[in-house]
Short mmCIF file of C-alpha atoms and ligand atoms in Angstrom, two decimals:
data_model
loop_
_atom_site.label_atom_id
_atom_site.label_comp_id
_atom_site.label_asym_id
_atom_site.label_seq_id
_atom_site.Cartn_x
_atom_site.Cartn_y
_atom_site.Cartn_z
CA MET C 1 0.20 0.23 0.25
CA ILE C 2 0.45 3.41 -0.40
CA LYS C 3 2.67 5.34 2.65
CA LEU C 4 2.59 8.69 3.10
CA TYR C 5 5.48 9.61 5.02
CA ASP C 6 3.01 12.90 6.49
CA TYR C 7 1.95 16.13 9.18
CA PRO C 8 -1.77 17.01 9.85
CA ALA C 9 -0.86 20.54 9.91
CA SER C 10 1.72 20.63 6.79
CA GLY C 11 -0.30 22.49 3.41
CA ASN C 12 1.96 20.30 1.18
CA CYS C 13 1.22 16.92 2.70
CA TYR C 14 -2.34 17.96 2.76
CA LYS C 15 -2.17 18.00 -0.69
CA ILE C 16 -1.16 14.52 -1.39
CA ARG C 17 -3.79 13.92 0.57
CA LEU C 18 -6.44 15.62 -0.50
CA PHE C 19 -5.93 14.59 -4.32
CA LEU C 20 -5.53 10.96 -3.25
CA ASN C 21 -8.76 11.39 -1.67
CA ILE C 22 -9.80 12.26 -5.01
CA LEU C 23 -8.21 9.47 -7.00
CA GLY C 24 -9.44 7.38 -4.42
CA VAL C 25 -6.33 5.58 -4.48
CA ALA C 26 -5.90 4.11 -0.36
CA TYR C 27 -3.25 5.00 1.77
CA GLU C 28 -1.76 5.23 5.10
CA THR C 29 -0.03 7.21 6.37
CA VAL C 30 3.27 7.82 8.51
CA PRO C 31 2.69 10.45 11.21
CA VAL C 32 6.11 12.34 11.06
CA ASP C 33 7.01 14.89 14.81
CA PHE C 34 7.29 17.92 12.47
CA TYR C 35 5.97 19.53 14.60
CA PRO C 36 7.25 20.41 18.24
CA GLY C 37 9.72 17.20 17.44
CA LEU C 38 11.40 18.51 13.84
CA GLU C 39 11.91 14.52 13.58
CA HIS C 40 12.35 15.90 9.70
CA ARG C 41 15.67 17.58 10.45
CA ASN C 42 16.80 14.33 11.74
CA ALA C 43 19.51 11.42 10.11
CA ASP C 44 16.74 9.50 9.86
CA PHE C 45 13.89 10.78 8.12
CA LYS C 46 17.57 12.19 5.87
CA ALA C 47 17.99 9.16 5.02
CA ILE C 48 14.57 8.84 3.46
CA ASN C 49 14.87 12.47 1.58
CA PRO C 50 17.98 14.00 2.09
CA LEU C 51 16.32 17.69 1.60
CA GLY C 52 14.07 17.19 5.45
CA GLN C 53 11.24 18.32 3.73
CA LEU C 54 7.75 16.51 4.26
CA PRO C 55 6.13 15.07 2.45
CA VAL C 56 7.63 12.07 0.92
CA LEU C 57 5.70 8.96 -1.13
CA ASP C 58 6.41 5.62 -0.98
CA ASP C 59 4.96 3.31 -3.65
CA ASP C 60 5.38 -0.12 -2.72
CA GLY C 61 9.50 0.37 -3.29
CA PHE C 62 9.59 3.42 -4.61
CA VAL C 63 10.48 6.23 -2.74
CA ILE C 64 9.22 9.68 -4.40
CA ARG C 65 9.79 13.28 -2.53
CA ASP C 66 8.17 16.67 -3.69
CA ALA C 67 4.65 18.18 -2.95
CA GLN C 68 4.83 18.98 -7.24
CA ALA C 69 6.13 15.88 -7.84
CA ILE C 70 4.11 13.51 -6.23
CA LEU C 71 0.92 14.32 -7.64
CA ALA C 72 2.24 14.36 -11.38
CA TYR C 73 3.30 10.72 -10.11
CA LEU C 74 0.36 9.68 -8.77
CA ALA C 75 -1.69 11.61 -11.64
CA SER C 76 -0.12 8.93 -14.01
CA LYS C 77 -0.57 6.28 -12.60
CA TYR C 78 -3.88 6.15 -11.13
CA ASP C 79 -5.53 8.77 -13.16
CA ALA C 80 -6.64 6.76 -15.37
CA ALA C 81 -9.00 9.35 -17.01
CA GLY C 82 -6.03 11.26 -17.70
CA THR C 83 -7.64 14.69 -17.00
CA TRP C 84 -5.25 16.00 -14.44
CA PHE C 85 -2.27 15.83 -16.18
CA ASP C 86 -2.47 16.02 -19.96
CA ARG C 87 1.27 15.36 -21.00
CA ASP C 88 -0.60 15.02 -24.08
CA ASP C 89 -0.55 18.36 -25.58
CA PRO C 90 2.64 20.80 -25.76
CA VAL C 91 0.71 23.66 -24.41
CA ALA C 92 -1.61 22.08 -21.66
CA LEU C 93 1.87 20.50 -19.86
CA GLY C 94 3.78 23.68 -19.93
CA LYS C 95 0.98 25.59 -18.03
CA THR C 96 0.56 23.14 -15.70
CA MET C 97 4.31 22.70 -15.18
CA MET C 98 4.49 26.16 -14.92
CA TRP C 99 1.69 26.48 -12.32
CA LEU C 100 2.85 23.21 -10.23
CA ALA C 101 6.43 25.22 -9.90
CA PHE C 102 5.24 28.58 -9.00
CA ALA C 103 2.49 26.19 -6.06
CA ASP C 104 6.75 26.63 -3.88
CA GLN C 105 6.43 29.96 -4.36
CA ILE C 106 3.54 29.94 -2.71
CA THR C 107 5.29 27.88 -0.50
CA ALA C 108 8.39 29.98 0.12
CA THR C 109 6.30 32.74 1.24
CA SER C 110 2.93 32.38 2.49
CA SER C 111 3.58 28.90 4.00
CA ALA C 112 6.95 30.40 6.16
CA ALA C 113 4.60 33.12 7.33
CA ARG C 114 2.52 30.47 8.59
CA LEU C 115 4.71 29.01 10.36
CA HIS C 116 6.01 32.33 12.39
CA ASP C 117 2.64 32.77 13.29
CA VAL C 118 1.15 30.51 14.03
CA LEU C 119 4.80 28.00 15.58
CA GLY C 120 6.66 30.63 16.74
CA PHE C 121 9.27 29.84 14.02
CA ASP C 122 12.40 32.35 13.63
CA LEU C 123 12.42 33.88 10.73
CA ASP C 124 11.16 37.25 9.20
CA VAL C 125 7.45 37.32 9.00
CA ASP C 126 7.34 40.86 6.83
CA ALA C 127 9.68 39.97 4.19
CA ALA C 128 6.99 36.49 3.79
CA ARG C 129 3.81 38.15 3.85
CA LYS C 130 5.30 40.72 1.52
CA GLY C 131 6.41 37.91 -1.21
CA ALA C 132 2.95 35.57 -0.75
CA HIS C 133 0.98 38.82 -1.65
CA ALA C 134 3.25 39.79 -4.79
CA ALA C 135 2.35 35.63 -5.58
CA PHE C 136 -0.77 36.16 -5.54
CA ARG C 137 -1.64 39.40 -7.02
CA ILE C 138 -0.23 36.85 -9.99
CA LEU C 139 -2.67 34.41 -9.45
CA ASP C 140 -5.56 36.74 -8.66
CA ASP C 141 -4.84 37.80 -11.78
CA HIS C 142 -4.45 35.63 -14.48
CA LEU C 143 -7.26 33.36 -12.75
CA ILE C 144 -8.90 36.50 -13.56
CA GLU C 145 -8.37 36.33 -17.04
CA GLN C 146 -8.95 33.26 -17.27
CA GLU C 147 -12.72 33.82 -16.19
CA PHE C 148 -12.75 36.52 -19.08
CA VAL C 149 -11.41 34.19 -21.96
CA GLY C 150 -13.82 31.41 -20.22
CA GLU C 151 -11.74 29.24 -18.02
CA TYR C 152 -12.17 28.85 -14.75
CA TRP C 153 -8.74 27.12 -13.30
CA LEU C 154 -5.23 27.75 -13.38
CA ALA C 155 -3.84 25.49 -16.39
CA GLY C 156 -7.45 25.35 -18.07
CA ASP C 157 -11.01 23.93 -18.19
CA ARG C 158 -9.95 21.85 -16.34
CA ALA C 159 -8.84 21.33 -12.41
CA SER C 160 -5.12 19.60 -12.97
CA ILE C 161 -2.81 18.85 -10.63
CA ALA C 162 -1.31 22.19 -10.56
CA ASP C 163 -4.66 23.60 -8.40
CA ILE C 164 -4.13 20.99 -6.30
CA ALA C 165 -0.54 22.12 -6.02
CA CYS C 166 -1.27 25.81 -5.36
CA PHE C 167 -4.75 25.72 -3.27
CA PRO C 168 -3.68 24.98 -0.43
CA TYR C 169 -0.91 27.81 0.95
CA VAL C 170 -3.25 30.42 -0.33
CA ALA C 171 -6.06 28.64 1.21
CA LEU C 172 -4.31 28.36 4.37
CA ALA C 173 -2.59 32.11 3.71
CA PRO C 174 -5.13 34.37 6.68
CA ASP C 175 -3.33 31.46 9.83
CA GLY C 176 -0.55 33.93 8.24
CA GLY C 177 -1.88 37.28 9.37
CA ILE C 178 -2.60 37.76 5.58
CA ASN C 179 -6.00 38.60 4.47
CA LEU C 180 -7.85 37.83 1.45
CA GLY C 181 -10.57 39.06 1.32
CA ASN C 182 -8.22 41.66 -1.66
CA TYR C 183 -8.12 39.09 -4.41
CA HIS C 184 -11.95 38.34 -5.97
CA GLY C 185 -10.10 35.95 -8.86
CA ILE C 186 -9.27 34.17 -5.70
CA ARG C 187 -11.03 33.49 -3.82
CA ARG C 188 -14.42 32.92 -6.09
CA TRP C 189 -11.13 29.95 -7.16
CA LEU C 190 -11.10 28.65 -3.26
CA ALA C 191 -14.47 27.98 -3.43
CA ARG C 192 -14.03 25.92 -6.12
CA ILE C 193 -11.93 23.76 -5.16
CA LYS C 194 -13.45 23.69 -1.51
CA ARG C 195 -16.49 22.28 -3.86
CA MET C 196 -15.04 19.51 -6.31
CA PRO C 197 -16.90 16.08 -5.09
CA ASP C 198 -13.74 14.71 -2.78
CA PHE C 199 -12.82 17.56 -1.21
CA VAL C 200 -11.06 16.52 1.72
CA GLU C 201 -10.69 19.28 4.92
CA MET C 202 -7.77 19.54 7.08
CA PRO C 203 -7.29 22.09 10.07
CA GLY C 204 -7.36 25.60 8.82
CA ILE C 205 -9.27 25.09 5.82
CA PHE C 206 -12.59 24.54 6.03
CA LEU C 207 -15.59 23.42 4.01
CA GLU C 208 -17.92 26.70 3.93
CA PHE C 209 -19.67 28.01 0.61
CA ASP C 210 -19.18 31.45 2.12
CA GLU C 211 -17.16 33.19 -0.74
CA PRO C 212 -18.64 34.47 -3.86
CA MET C 213 -19.11 32.50 -6.91
CA ALA C 214 -18.24 33.23 -10.63
CA ALA C 215 -20.85 32.62 -12.70
CA GLU C 216 -19.90 29.32 -14.37
CA MET Y 1 4.05 46.31 25.92
CA ALA Y 2 5.96 47.09 29.00
CA LYS Y 3 5.52 44.49 31.39
CA THR Y 4 2.05 44.72 33.34
CA THR Y 5 1.50 45.83 37.22
CA ASP Y 6 -2.08 43.90 36.82
CA ALA Y 7 -0.83 42.30 40.56
CA PHE Y 8 -2.48 39.47 39.91
CA ALA Y 9 -1.36 37.70 36.23
CA LEU Y 10 1.66 38.87 37.57
CA ASN Y 11 1.65 36.55 40.74
CA GLU Y 12 0.69 33.76 39.10
CA TRP Y 13 3.31 30.77 37.44
CA LEU Y 14 2.34 30.21 34.11
CA VAL Y 15 3.95 28.40 31.03
CA ILE Y 16 6.91 29.78 28.98
CA GLY Y 17 7.76 25.18 27.71
CA ARG Y 18 8.18 22.69 27.43
CA LEU Y 19 10.80 20.67 29.33
CA GLU Y 20 12.91 20.77 26.19
CA ASP Y 21 11.92 24.06 24.86
CA ALA Y 22 15.14 25.03 26.54
CA THR Y 23 18.75 23.73 25.96
CA HIS Y 24 22.29 24.65 26.43
CA ASP Y 25 23.02 25.28 22.55
CA LYS Y 26 19.37 26.94 22.89
CA PRO Y 27 18.59 28.47 24.65
CA ARG Y 28 14.64 29.81 24.65
CA VAL Y 29 13.14 33.60 23.26
CA THR Y 30 9.74 34.19 24.78
CA ARG Y 31 7.66 37.27 25.52
CA LEU Y 32 5.22 37.34 29.50
CA LEU Y 33 2.94 39.45 30.77
CA GLY Y 34 5.18 41.44 28.37
CA GLN Y 35 8.15 41.36 29.64
CA ASP Y 36 11.18 40.13 27.16
CA ILE Y 37 12.38 36.71 29.13
CA ARG Y 38 15.31 33.80 28.57
CA ALA Y 39 15.25 30.34 29.14
CA GLU Y 40 18.63 28.28 29.29
CA ARG Y 41 19.53 24.51 30.58
CA THR Y 42 22.24 26.38 33.09
CA ALA Y 43 25.74 24.64 33.99
CA ASP Y 44 23.67 21.80 37.24
CA GLY Y 45 21.40 20.71 34.80
CA ALA Y 46 18.70 23.07 36.15
CA ILE Y 47 17.00 25.27 33.86
CA GLY Y 48 17.55 29.17 34.14
CA VAL Y 49 14.40 31.99 33.10
CA TRP Y 50 16.48 35.38 32.73
CA GLU Y 51 14.19 39.21 32.55
CA THR Y 52 15.92 40.55 29.27
CA ASP Y 53 16.56 44.16 28.16
CA LEU Y 54 15.49 45.03 24.38
CA ALA Y 55 19.65 44.22 23.39
CA GLY Y 56 18.92 40.90 24.83
CA ASN Y 57 20.80 40.74 28.11
CA LYS Y 58 19.24 39.30 30.93
CA GLY Y 59 18.82 40.92 34.39
CA ARG Y 60 15.82 39.74 37.53
CA ALA Y 61 16.54 35.82 37.70
CA LEU Y 62 12.67 34.42 38.28
CA PRO Y 63 11.67 31.66 40.36
CA VAL Y 64 11.75 28.18 38.32
CA GLN Y 65 9.90 24.71 38.47
CA GLU Y 66 9.75 22.45 36.04
CA ARG Y 67 6.66 20.32 36.36
CA TYR Y 68 4.30 18.65 33.95
CA GLY Y 69 6.68 18.89 31.22
CA HIS Y 70 6.94 21.71 31.36
CA ILE Y 71 8.86 25.02 32.71
CA PHE Y 72 6.74 27.27 34.90
CA VAL Y 73 8.17 31.10 35.61
CA THR Y 74 6.74 33.84 37.58
CA LEU Y 75 7.22 37.32 37.53
CA GLY Y 76 5.39 37.73 40.60
CA ASP Y 77 7.02 37.66 44.66
CA THR Y 78 4.28 36.32 45.91
CA PRO Y 79 2.20 33.46 43.65
CA ARG Y 80 -0.63 31.34 44.62
CA ASP Y 81 0.62 27.83 43.94
CA LEU Y 82 1.07 26.33 40.80
CA LEU Y 83 -1.97 23.26 40.78
CA GLU Y 84 -1.60 19.60 41.74
CA MET Y 85 -2.35 17.15 39.76
CA PRO Y 86 -2.08 13.72 42.09
CA GLU Y 87 -3.61 11.30 38.19
CA PHE Y 88 0.71 12.43 37.35
CA GLU Y 89 0.97 9.44 40.03
CA GLU Y 90 -1.55 7.75 38.60
CA GLU Y 91 -0.26 3.63 37.29
CA GLY Y 92 -0.89 3.70 33.32
CA ARG Y 93 -0.82 6.59 32.11
CA ARG Y 94 0.84 8.72 29.83
CA LEU Y 95 2.84 12.73 29.56
CA VAL Y 96 2.65 13.83 26.19
CA THR Y 97 3.17 16.84 25.68
CA ILE Y 98 1.75 18.49 22.44
CA GLY Y 99 3.36 21.90 21.75
CA TYR Y 100 2.12 24.96 21.38
CA VAL Y 101 0.58 26.97 18.80
CA ARG Y 102 0.55 31.01 18.71
CA VAL Y 103 -3.08 33.15 18.95
CA LYS Y 104 -4.13 36.57 18.73
CA THR Y 105 -5.73 37.59 20.89
CA SER Y 106 -5.94 37.56 24.60
CA PRO Y 107 -5.60 34.18 26.61
CA LEU Y 108 -8.49 34.79 28.45
CA ARG Y 109 -10.08 34.36 24.88
CA VAL Y 110 -8.49 30.83 25.21
CA VAL Y 111 -8.60 29.36 28.15
CA GLU Y 112 -12.35 29.93 27.78
CA ASN Y 113 -12.84 28.71 24.26
CA PHE Y 114 -11.45 25.08 25.77
CA LEU Y 115 -14.39 25.44 28.13
CA ASP Y 116 -17.00 25.33 26.15
CA LEU Y 117 -18.62 22.22 24.45
CA GLY Y 118 -21.09 23.98 22.50
CA HIS Y 119 -17.90 24.60 19.56
CA PHE Y 120 -17.40 21.16 19.02
CA PRO Y 121 -20.21 20.54 15.86
CA TYR Y 122 -19.47 23.09 14.42
CA VAL Y 123 -15.09 23.64 14.78
CA HIS Y 124 -14.06 20.30 15.26
CA THR Y 125 -16.46 18.36 13.44
CA ASN Y 126 -16.68 14.71 13.13
CA TYR Y 127 -14.30 14.31 16.25
CA LEU Y 128 -15.73 16.15 18.93
CA GLY Y 129 -19.36 16.30 17.65
CA ALA Y 130 -21.20 16.37 14.54
CA GLU Y 131 -24.26 18.42 13.31
CA PRO Y 132 -27.28 17.92 13.88
CA GLN Y 133 -26.60 16.84 17.37
CA THR Y 134 -25.18 20.38 18.71
CA GLU Y 135 -27.69 20.35 21.60
CA VAL Y 136 -25.46 20.64 24.96
CA ALA Y 137 -27.87 19.32 27.44
CA ASN Y 138 -27.28 20.91 31.00
CA TYR Y 139 -24.36 20.61 33.48
CA LYS Y 140 -23.69 21.95 36.56
CA ALA Y 141 -20.78 24.95 36.27
CA GLU Y 142 -19.98 26.34 39.67
CA ILE Y 143 -16.81 28.32 41.73
CA ARG Y 144 -15.76 25.83 44.81
CA GLU Y 145 -14.62 29.21 47.15
CA ASP Y 146 -12.63 26.73 48.80
CA VAL Y 147 -9.83 25.26 46.19
CA ASP Y 148 -9.84 29.29 44.25
CA GLU Y 149 -11.39 27.08 41.48
CA VAL Y 150 -13.90 26.90 38.91
CA TRP Y 151 -15.51 23.65 37.73
CA ALA Y 152 -18.09 22.42 35.32
CA THR Y 153 -19.26 19.12 36.17
CA ASP Y 154 -21.77 16.92 34.60
CA CYS Y 155 -21.40 17.55 30.56
CA SER Y 156 -21.71 15.36 28.64
CA PHE Y 157 -21.40 15.08 24.47
CA PHE Y 158 -21.73 12.84 22.23
CA GLN Y 159 -18.31 12.76 19.55
CA GLN Y 160 -17.45 10.58 16.31
CA LYS Y 161 -13.33 10.73 17.16
CA ALA Y 162 -13.27 11.75 20.54
CA ALA Y 163 -10.05 10.77 21.23
CA LYS Y 164 -6.86 9.02 18.98
CA SER Y 165 -7.74 6.07 20.55
CA ALA Y 166 -11.03 6.21 19.69
CA THR Y 167 -12.82 4.08 17.65
CA ASP Y 168 -15.96 3.99 17.77
CA GLY Y 169 -18.67 7.06 18.70
CA GLN Y 170 -19.87 7.54 22.12
CA GLN Y 171 -21.27 10.00 24.99
CA SER Y 172 -18.38 11.29 26.71
CA GLU Y 173 -18.21 12.81 29.77
CA TYR Y 174 -16.71 15.64 30.84
CA GLU Y 175 -15.65 17.60 33.31
CA TYR Y 176 -13.93 21.01 33.04
CA ARG Y 177 -11.66 22.18 35.73
CA VAL Y 178 -10.21 26.28 36.31
CA THR Y 179 -7.48 26.20 38.38
CA SER Y 180 -5.66 30.17 37.33
CA PRO Y 181 -7.18 32.12 34.89
CA PHE Y 182 -4.11 30.67 32.15
CA ILE Y 183 -4.13 26.95 33.65
CA THR Y 184 -7.05 24.67 32.24
CA VAL Y 185 -7.83 19.93 32.31
CA LEU Y 186 -10.31 19.31 31.60
CA TYR Y 187 -11.29 15.14 32.86
CA LYS Y 188 -13.76 13.25 29.54
CA THR Y 189 -13.65 8.90 29.24
CA CYS Y 190 -11.66 7.34 28.07
CA PRO Y 191 -12.04 5.02 25.46
CA ILE Y 192 -10.73 2.45 26.43
CA LYS Y 193 -10.66 2.29 29.72
CA PRO Y 194 -13.42 2.15 31.79
CA GLY Y 195 -14.56 4.41 34.32
CA ALA Y 196 -11.37 5.95 33.95
CA TRP Y 197 -10.06 9.73 32.37
CA ASP Y 198 -8.18 11.04 29.88
CA LEU Y 199 -7.00 14.26 31.13
CA VAL Y 200 -6.68 16.93 28.05
CA GLY Y 201 -4.85 19.77 29.68
CA LEU Y 202 -3.80 23.38 28.23
CA PHE Y 203 -1.39 25.89 30.02
CA VAL Y 204 -1.90 29.06 28.18
CA GLN Y 205 1.27 31.12 27.85
CA PRO Y 206 0.35 34.74 28.11
CA LEU Y 207 2.78 36.76 25.75
CA ASP Y 208 0.48 40.33 25.52
CA GLU Y 209 -2.92 40.93 26.08
CA ASP Y 210 -3.95 40.44 23.01
CA LEU Y 211 -0.83 37.75 22.34
CA CYS Y 212 -0.56 34.26 23.84
CA GLU Y 213 0.66 30.91 22.72
CA ALA Y 214 -1.66 27.66 23.69
CA HIS Y 215 0.75 24.17 24.93
CA SER Y 216 -0.93 21.65 26.07
CA PHE Y 217 -0.32 18.34 27.23
CA VAL Y 218 -2.07 14.73 26.97
CA LEU Y 219 -2.48 11.95 29.79
CA PRO Y 220 -4.50 9.32 28.85
CA PHE Y 221 -4.73 5.51 29.54
CA ASP Y 222 -2.84 4.55 26.00
CA GLU Y 223 -0.54 2.58 25.12
CA GLU Y 224 -1.60 1.65 21.74
CA ASN Y 225 -0.54 5.29 19.34
CA THR Y 226 2.62 6.35 19.78
CA ASP Y 227 3.29 10.24 21.31
CA VAL Y 228 3.68 11.23 17.81
CA GLU Y 229 -0.34 10.05 16.50
CA LEU Y 230 -1.38 11.84 20.17
CA ARG Y 231 0.69 14.98 19.39
CA HIS Y 232 -1.35 14.86 15.98
CA PHE Y 233 -4.00 14.65 17.00
CA GLN Y 234 -4.24 16.56 19.55
CA GLN Y 235 -2.94 19.75 17.77
CA THR Y 236 -5.56 18.97 14.89
CA ILE Y 237 -7.75 19.65 16.91
CA PHE Y 238 -5.94 23.24 18.09
CA LEU Y 239 -5.12 24.06 14.75
CA GLN Y 240 -9.45 24.05 14.17
CA ASP Y 241 -10.15 26.55 17.27
CA ARG Y 242 -6.63 28.83 16.32
CA PRO Y 243 -9.29 30.83 12.96
CA ILE Y 244 -12.10 30.98 15.33
CA LEU Y 245 -10.18 32.16 18.41
CA GLU Y 246 -8.29 35.34 16.00
CA ASN Y 247 -11.58 36.18 14.48
CA GLN Y 248 -14.18 37.11 18.14
CA LEU Y 249 -13.60 40.41 18.64
CA PRO Y 250 -13.20 41.59 20.07
CA ALA Y 251 -10.27 40.29 20.64
CA LEU Y 252 -9.95 41.56 25.00
CA LEU Y 253 -12.36 39.49 27.18
CA PRO Y 254 -15.56 41.58 27.26
CA LEU Y 255 -16.24 41.08 31.44
CA THR Y 256 -18.77 43.72 32.39
CA PRO Y 257 -21.87 42.16 32.15
CA GLY Y 258 -24.05 42.37 28.68
CA THR Y 259 -21.51 43.62 26.73
CA GLU Y 260 -21.07 39.95 25.19
CA MET Y 261 -23.99 37.58 26.03
CA PRO Y 262 -22.89 34.59 24.25
CA ALA Y 263 -25.85 33.46 22.06
CA ARG Y 264 -26.66 30.05 24.34
CA ALA Y 265 -26.25 30.19 27.31
CA ASP Y 266 -22.52 29.09 28.21
CA ALA Y 267 -23.15 28.35 32.27
CA THR Y 268 -19.33 27.75 32.47
CA SER Y 269 -17.68 30.97 30.62
CA MET Y 270 -20.34 33.47 32.37
CA THR Y 271 -18.74 31.01 35.51
CA TYR Y 272 -15.20 31.65 34.79
CA ARG Y 273 -15.93 35.28 33.49
CA ARG Y 274 -17.25 35.26 37.14
CA TRP Y 275 -14.24 34.57 38.89
CA LEU Y 276 -12.16 36.42 36.90
CA LYS Y 277 -14.11 39.65 37.60
CA LYS Y 278 -14.11 38.81 41.55
CA LYS Y 279 -10.55 38.67 41.32
CA ASN Y 280 -9.65 42.05 39.34
CA ILE Y 281 -7.79 40.71 36.89
CA THR Y 282 -7.45 43.56 34.01
CA PHE Y 283 -4.79 41.43 31.82
CA GLY Y 284 -6.24 40.24 28.84
CA VAL Y 285 -9.49 42.38 29.64
CA GLN Y 286 -11.48 44.55 27.26
CA LYS Y 287 -10.22 47.71 28.59
CA ASP Y 288 -13.58 50.12 28.62
CA ALA Y 289 -15.97 48.14 26.07
CA ALA Y 290 -16.68 52.37 24.49
CA SER Y 291 -13.39 52.28 23.32
CA THR Y 292 -11.71 49.13 22.57
CA ASN Y 293 -15.17 47.84 19.78
CA SER Y 294 -12.18 46.56 17.68
CA ARG Y 295 -8.79 44.80 17.22
CA ALA Y 296 -7.23 48.10 15.46
CA ALA Y 297 -4.98 49.62 18.42
N1 GSH M 1 9.34 21.45 -2.58
C1 GSH M 1 8.15 21.13 -1.25
C2 GSH M 1 8.50 21.78 -0.03
C3 GSH M 1 8.56 21.11 0.55
C4 GSH M 1 7.83 21.71 2.08
O1 GSH M 1 8.21 23.45 2.06
N2 GSH M 1 7.69 21.11 3.11
C5 GSH M 1 7.29 21.66 4.45
C6 GSH M 1 6.89 21.15 4.87
S1 GSH M 1 4.65 21.63 4.62
C7 GSH M 1 9.14 21.05 4.69
O2 GSH M 1 8.83 20.09 5.30
N3 GSH M 1 9.52 21.93 5.06
C8 GSH M 1 10.96 21.65 5.90
C9 GSH M 1 12.23 22.88 5.86
O3 GSH M 1 11.95 23.00 5.12
O4 GSH M 1 12.88 22.55 6.45
C10 GSH M 1 7.06 20.17 -2.19
O5 GSH M 1 6.87 21.05 -1.96
O6 GSH M 1 7.76 19.12 -1.54
FE1 FE2 M 2 -11.82 24.37 20.12
#
């Protein structure tokens, strides 16, 4: 069975749990004491991921790190219909990869602000929040342009692993003292994701339908 | 802010971290009641805690207690006793510290939220409750003058997953005990040991009036789950509470009657607030209903 090295409060672990649930693939978790134990920094864990980061997935002995790489792997292996990651159309592939890479930009900024505000990590929270706003401006502009052309997702007219990858640390931004109130495109997109069949929550991301919706 | 002048708060024993949070090479640098402090493990193995100035220089050394897996200090000269928890001596129980969650609100709001059964189905859905079973049955809340504590007894709630050890839903019995404005423990039906109660404790570290760190522990009968699993269960619960707490307005707790009546009569909360008022505590309390209606400073 698939094993996910997991921390429940991690947005990067959560995106894997969310996608596995959408795909209907069974898995078990290996809980990692990310906080307060900082287990991801110890030697045993670094033998599994030398970067000392979560998540890591073990599929029957194939060990893969990096949330975006894991999403791409899972889509390629378990999404029979091929809707979540279109690898046949070069343009669709390019767009998906572009927004997959953008997810790390969101982790580096919004997630850092949250680690500071919630778990007291010692880092420059002003810089983190500023970086998050810069990333969210870009994301919001893109989502609004998408709505103009009748496409409601990051990489096209249907949800892809890029949406799953960018979603958690946008949704969790308020935990890090980042207000999403002015990002209307983002807020409508968050609401669309929460309405997906087989959506699951994590602490800090609630299933609520009070966000404004775009006409679809 | 500067160190508070609230005499009651100054004379409490307050948590500042877990025992392992202050080591030789990594001190815990934090704040208590507006006063910057620093905790480190000294050469003789004990934990020392000092007030520090803006540059981080050590000033006055503070009295320290290492108990219940945590470090407690007081800024006052005549502290009230730290609570006694005889359950720590009981055979078969296990202490698991959870760490802290920082919350931008009054420490008193965090304690009050912990005492509230009513939010379970909405905030801790499918863990500590679920709709439509939202009814809070009558229970008893009182100030026990002899021990100077607030107690709520005969509480009961149906829970989908009452603890990490729970495999089925159960009707959980609860008792709450508040021993300090910043410290509370609850006793709840142990899912796996008939007749036994598990303990969940909350030690709130007041940094500033509207900023705190909620440290917690569990002391359950549970041989099944690892420490990490128990930690994750409890952290999940606290992280579900955090956004709710940060959205409660005003951040400082109103104690003037009539300023904020909970929709559903919440007897424990009212008793807790009455007790705080009797103690003349001002730290974390809304100063003047007219001037502080928003979070804007
Ligand atoms: N690019 C990586 C980033 C993962 C990441 O930052 N994970 C966090 C937890 S959410 C972590 O393990 N941080 C520890 C560190 O970077 O030292 C991914 O998306 O998987
Ligand atoms: Fe709660």
